Amino acid sequence: MANVESTQLPTGSGVDPVIDDGEEAESKEIMLMKQRVEEMEREAKKLRELQAAAEQDGSAADGDESGQAMETEEDKSQADGRSVYVGNVDYGATPEEIQGHFQACGTINRVTILCDKFTGHPKGYAYVEFAEPEHIDAALAMDNSLFRGRLIKAGWDRKITLSHYQTPIL
């Protein structure tokens, strides 16, 4: 067998042990990872602070008008006063088509086609909200007009318009 000489570094001679390239690369990689972790922790802390500030601003703005204003009962009743019920609407009608049909009556704010909440299919009636209550008379004059091959009913309210179809039960 061959004699193998063991080489040992002298201890206490003031010479630093030599670190091979593999260990040096690993230690640099570990240091870089530690730096990245520290940076991510700082960013997470900043994000938590920003989120807390946003939540405080959001809770303070809940009472104020932020973005889209919530309608009050008064606003809803005013909109109802400017709206016309339209019955016997074709199921394939779009709000744009209904708006086009009533455009001659005056400026329209909104057309709402009511849909079944379970199926999503139109119920066959809509509401047209005008900018001014004066336009309602012209819209009521369009009662029994032809829209997409059907005679539509225009009225103040669904309850009033349904009286066209049936006699009231006492």
mmCIF file of C-alpha atoms in Angstrom:
data_model
loop_
_atom_site.group_PDB
_atom_site.id
_atom_site.type_symbol
_atom_site.label_atom_id
_atom_site.label_comp_id
_atom_site.label_asym_id
_atom_site.label_seq_id
_atom_site.Cartn_x
_atom_site.Cartn_y
_atom_site.Cartn_z
ATOM 1 C CA MET A 1 0.000 0.000 0.000
ATOM 2 C CA ALA A 2 1.032 3.467 -0.576
ATOM 3 C CA ASN A 3 2.035 5.809 2.118
ATOM 4 C CA VAL A 4 -0.217 8.767 2.282
ATOM 5 C CA GLU A 5 1.127 11.825 3.874
ATOM 6 C CA SER A 6 -1.344 13.835 5.784
ATOM 7 C CA THR A 7 -0.929 17.498 5.620
ATOM 8 C CA GLN A 8 -2.142 19.480 8.524
ATOM 9 C CA LEU A 9 -2.081 23.166 8.850
ATOM 10 C CA PRO A 10 -0.042 24.368 11.716
ATOM 11 C CA THR A 11 -2.216 25.700 14.480
ATOM 12 C CA GLY A 12 -1.435 28.874 16.239
ATOM 13 C CA SER A 13 1.077 29.902 13.647
ATOM 14 C CA GLY A 14 -0.913 33.011 12.658
ATOM 15 C CA VAL A 15 -1.899 31.640 9.269
ATOM 16 C CA ASP A 16 -5.631 31.699 8.462
ATOM 17 C CA PRO A 17 -7.023 28.460 7.128
ATOM 18 C CA VAL A 18 -7.789 28.638 3.435
ATOM 19 C CA ILE A 19 -11.512 28.439 2.556
ATOM 20 C CA ASP A 20 -12.088 26.605 -0.657
ATOM 21 C CA ASP A 21 -14.144 28.195 -3.441
ATOM 22 C CA GLY A 22 -17.250 26.058 -2.757
ATOM 23 C CA GLU A 23 -17.615 27.220 0.825
ATOM 24 C CA GLU A 24 -16.932 30.828 -0.138
ATOM 25 C CA ALA A 25 -19.644 30.784 -2.811
ATOM 26 C CA GLU A 26 -22.126 29.254 -0.358
ATOM 27 C CA SER A 27 -21.417 31.898 2.266
ATOM 28 C CA LYS A 28 -21.900 34.704 -0.299
ATOM 29 C CA GLU A 29 -25.184 33.143 -1.411
ATOM 30 C CA ILE A 30 -26.370 32.892 2.187
ATOM 31 C CA MET A 31 -25.477 36.544 2.785
ATOM 32 C CA LEU A 32 -27.410 37.581 -0.354
ATOM 33 C CA MET A 33 -30.420 35.556 0.795
ATOM 34 C CA LYS A 34 -30.324 37.201 4.215
ATOM 35 C CA GLN A 35 -30.229 40.631 2.562
ATOM 36 C CA ARG A 36 -33.234 39.739 0.365
ATOM 37 C CA VAL A 37 -35.188 38.501 3.381
ATOM 38 C CA GLU A 38 -34.458 41.730 5.264
ATOM 39 C CA GLU A 39 -35.544 43.775 2.242
ATOM 40 C CA MET A 40 -38.778 41.792 1.919
ATOM 41 C CA GLU A 41 -39.495 42.265 5.623
ATOM 42 C CA ARG A 42 -39.027 46.039 5.255
ATOM 43 C CA GLU A 43 -41.395 46.067 2.245
ATOM 44 C CA ALA A 44 -43.971 43.979 4.146
ATOM 45 C CA LYS A 45 -43.807 46.436 7.039
ATOM 46 C CA LYS A 46 -44.358 49.361 4.654
ATOM 47 C CA LEU A 47 -47.310 47.553 3.051
ATOM 48 C CA ARG A 48 -48.887 46.891 6.460
ATOM 49 C CA GLU A 49 -48.500 50.580 7.344
ATOM 50 C CA LEU A 50 -50.035 51.670 4.021
ATOM 51 C CA GLN A 51 -52.904 49.217 4.417
ATOM 52 C CA ALA A 52 -53.612 50.447 7.937
ATOM 53 C CA ALA A 53 -53.580 54.054 6.711
ATOM 54 C CA ALA A 54 -55.930 53.173 3.840
ATOM 55 C CA GLU A 55 -58.337 51.410 6.203
ATOM 56 C CA GLN A 56 -58.382 54.457 8.472
ATOM 57 C CA ASP A 57 -59.044 56.734 5.488
ATOM 58 C CA GLY A 58 -61.743 54.361 4.223
ATOM 59 C CA SER A 59 -63.557 54.246 7.537
ATOM 60 C CA ALA A 60 -63.414 58.037 7.808
ATOM 61 C CA ALA A 61 -64.764 58.434 4.266
ATOM 62 C CA ASP A 62 -67.709 56.076 4.779
ATOM 63 C CA GLY A 63 -69.837 58.931 6.037
ATOM 64 C CA ASP A 64 -68.686 61.257 3.259
ATOM 65 C CA GLU A 65 -69.398 61.124 -0.450
ATOM 66 C CA SER A 66 -66.514 59.067 -1.781
ATOM 67 C CA GLY A 67 -66.515 58.153 -5.447
ATOM 68 C CA GLN A 68 -70.095 57.205 -6.198
ATOM 69 C CA ALA A 69 -72.716 58.834 -4.013
ATOM 70 C CA MET A 70 -75.337 56.651 -2.382
ATOM 71 C CA GLU A 71 -78.916 57.532 -3.272
ATOM 72 C CA THR A 72 -81.049 58.784 -0.441
ATOM 73 C CA GLU A 73 -84.781 58.151 -0.186
ATOM 74 C CA GLU A 74 -85.382 61.666 -1.452
ATOM 75 C CA ASP A 75 -83.207 61.046 -4.522
ATOM 76 C CA LYS A 76 -85.038 57.785 -5.198
ATOM 77 C CA SER A 77 -88.454 59.422 -4.932
ATOM 78 C CA GLN A 78 -87.355 62.206 -7.295
ATOM 79 C CA ALA A 79 -86.094 59.612 -9.791
ATOM 80 C CA ASP A 80 -89.410 57.747 -9.471
ATOM 81 C CA GLY A 81 -91.210 61.012 -10.219
ATOM 82 C CA ARG A 82 -89.257 61.312 -13.467
ATOM 83 C CA SER A 83 -89.700 57.646 -14.457
ATOM 84 C CA VAL A 84 -92.190 55.831 -16.642
ATOM 85 C CA TYR A 85 -93.090 52.159 -16.446
ATOM 86 C CA VAL A 86 -92.938 50.375 -19.809
ATOM 87 C CA GLY A 87 -94.715 47.024 -20.010
ATOM 88 C CA ASN A 88 -94.971 44.248 -22.622
ATOM 89 C CA VAL A 89 -91.348 44.839 -23.672
ATOM 90 C CA ASP A 90 -89.879 42.224 -25.984
ATOM 91 C CA TYR A 91 -87.506 39.906 -24.110
ATOM 92 C CA GLY A 92 -84.702 40.551 -26.585
ATOM 93 C CA ALA A 93 -84.883 44.346 -26.307
ATOM 94 C CA THR A 94 -81.811 46.265 -25.170
ATOM 95 C CA PRO A 95 -81.744 49.466 -23.112
ATOM 96 C CA GLU A 96 -80.341 51.283 -26.148
ATOM 97 C CA GLU A 97 -83.341 50.246 -28.253
ATOM 98 C CA ILE A 98 -85.802 51.391 -25.597
ATOM 99 C CA GLN A 99 -83.909 54.655 -25.269
ATOM 100 C CA GLY A 100 -84.106 55.121 -29.019
ATOM 101 C CA HIS A 101 -87.864 54.498 -28.934
ATOM 102 C CA PHE A 102 -88.449 57.135 -26.216
ATOM 103 C CA GLN A 103 -85.714 59.579 -27.328
ATOM 104 C CA ALA A 104 -88.241 61.895 -28.978
ATOM 105 C CA CYS A 105 -89.920 62.436 -25.598
ATOM 106 C CA GLY A 106 -86.890 64.143 -24.041
ATOM 107 C CA THR A 107 -83.502 63.575 -22.437
ATOM 108 C CA ILE A 108 -83.219 60.140 -20.839
ATOM 109 C CA ASN A 109 -81.028 59.558 -17.779
ATOM 110 C CA ARG A 110 -81.377 55.800 -17.514
ATOM 111 C CA VAL A 111 -83.230 52.798 -18.884
ATOM 112 C CA THR A 112 -83.632 49.831 -16.545
ATOM 113 C CA ILE A 113 -84.795 46.467 -17.847
ATOM 114 C CA LEU A 114 -85.759 44.269 -14.922
ATOM 115 C CA CYS A 115 -84.465 40.699 -14.975
ATOM 116 C CA ASP A 116 -85.252 37.592 -12.975
ATOM 117 C CA LYS A 117 -82.674 37.302 -10.182
ATOM 118 C CA PHE A 118 -82.349 33.524 -10.565
ATOM 119 C CA THR A 119 -82.266 33.065 -14.333
ATOM 120 C CA GLY A 120 -81.069 36.497 -15.426
ATOM 121 C CA HIS A 121 -83.720 36.589 -18.158
ATOM 122 C CA PRO A 122 -85.694 39.818 -18.732
ATOM 123 C CA LYS A 123 -89.114 40.008 -17.083
ATOM 124 C CA GLY A 124 -90.729 41.885 -19.964
ATOM 125 C CA TYR A 125 -90.908 45.360 -18.501
ATOM 126 C CA ALA A 126 -88.630 48.327 -17.973
ATOM 127 C CA TYR A 127 -88.402 51.769 -16.424
ATOM 128 C CA VAL A 128 -87.299 54.865 -18.326
ATOM 129 C CA GLU A 129 -85.987 57.728 -16.180
ATOM 130 C CA PHE A 130 -86.064 61.155 -17.797
ATOM 131 C CA ALA A 131 -83.923 64.160 -16.915
ATOM 132 C CA GLU A 132 -86.989 66.362 -16.333
ATOM 133 C CA PRO A 133 -90.462 65.420 -15.089
ATOM 134 C CA GLU A 134 -91.969 67.449 -17.953
ATOM 135 C CA HIS A 135 -90.926 64.727 -20.430
ATOM 136 C CA ILE A 136 -93.222 62.161 -18.822
ATOM 137 C CA ASP A 137 -96.348 63.437 -20.550
ATOM 138 C CA ALA A 138 -94.779 62.817 -23.955
ATOM 139 C CA ALA A 139 -93.724 59.319 -22.838
ATOM 140 C CA LEU A 140 -97.228 58.538 -21.572
ATOM 141 C CA ALA A 141 -98.543 59.521 -24.983
ATOM 142 C CA MET A 142 -96.524 56.616 -26.404
ATOM 143 C CA ASP A 143 -98.783 54.130 -24.611
ATOM 144 C CA ASN A 144 -99.897 51.378 -27.041
ATOM 145 C CA SER A 145 -97.124 52.272 -29.481
ATOM 146 C CA LEU A 146 -95.455 49.527 -31.517
ATOM 147 C CA PHE A 147 -91.995 48.461 -30.319
ATOM 148 C CA ARG A 148 -90.299 45.418 -31.843
ATOM 149 C CA GLY A 149 -93.629 44.140 -33.094
ATOM 150 C CA ARG A 150 -95.417 44.481 -29.740
ATOM 151 C CA LEU A 151 -97.786 47.061 -28.311
ATOM 152 C CA ILE A 152 -96.050 48.443 -25.250
ATOM 153 C CA LYS A 153 -97.782 49.907 -22.224
ATOM 154 C CA ALA A 154 -96.435 53.157 -20.806
ATOM 155 C CA GLY A 155 -97.642 54.354 -17.438
ATOM 156 C CA TRP A 156 -96.708 56.023 -14.184
ATOM 157 C CA ASP A 157 -96.349 52.809 -12.261
ATOM 158 C CA ARG A 158 -96.733 49.109 -12.849
ATOM 159 C CA LYS A 159 -99.802 48.966 -10.591
ATOM 160 C CA ILE A 160 -101.548 51.659 -12.616
ATOM 161 C CA THR A 161 -100.571 50.056 -15.936
ATOM 162 C CA LEU A 162 -101.719 46.587 -14.881
ATOM 163 C CA SER A 163 -105.239 48.002 -14.603
ATOM 164 C CA HIS A 164 -105.206 48.123 -18.435
ATOM 165 C CA TYR A 165 -105.014 44.331 -18.472
ATOM 166 C CA GLN A 166 -107.489 43.394 -15.745
ATOM 167 C CA THR A 167 -110.303 44.848 -13.765
ATOM 168 C CA PRO A 168 -109.445 45.666 -10.161
ATOM 169 C CA ILE A 169 -110.587 43.183 -7.534
ATOM 170 C CA LEU A 170 -112.469 44.809 -4.667
#
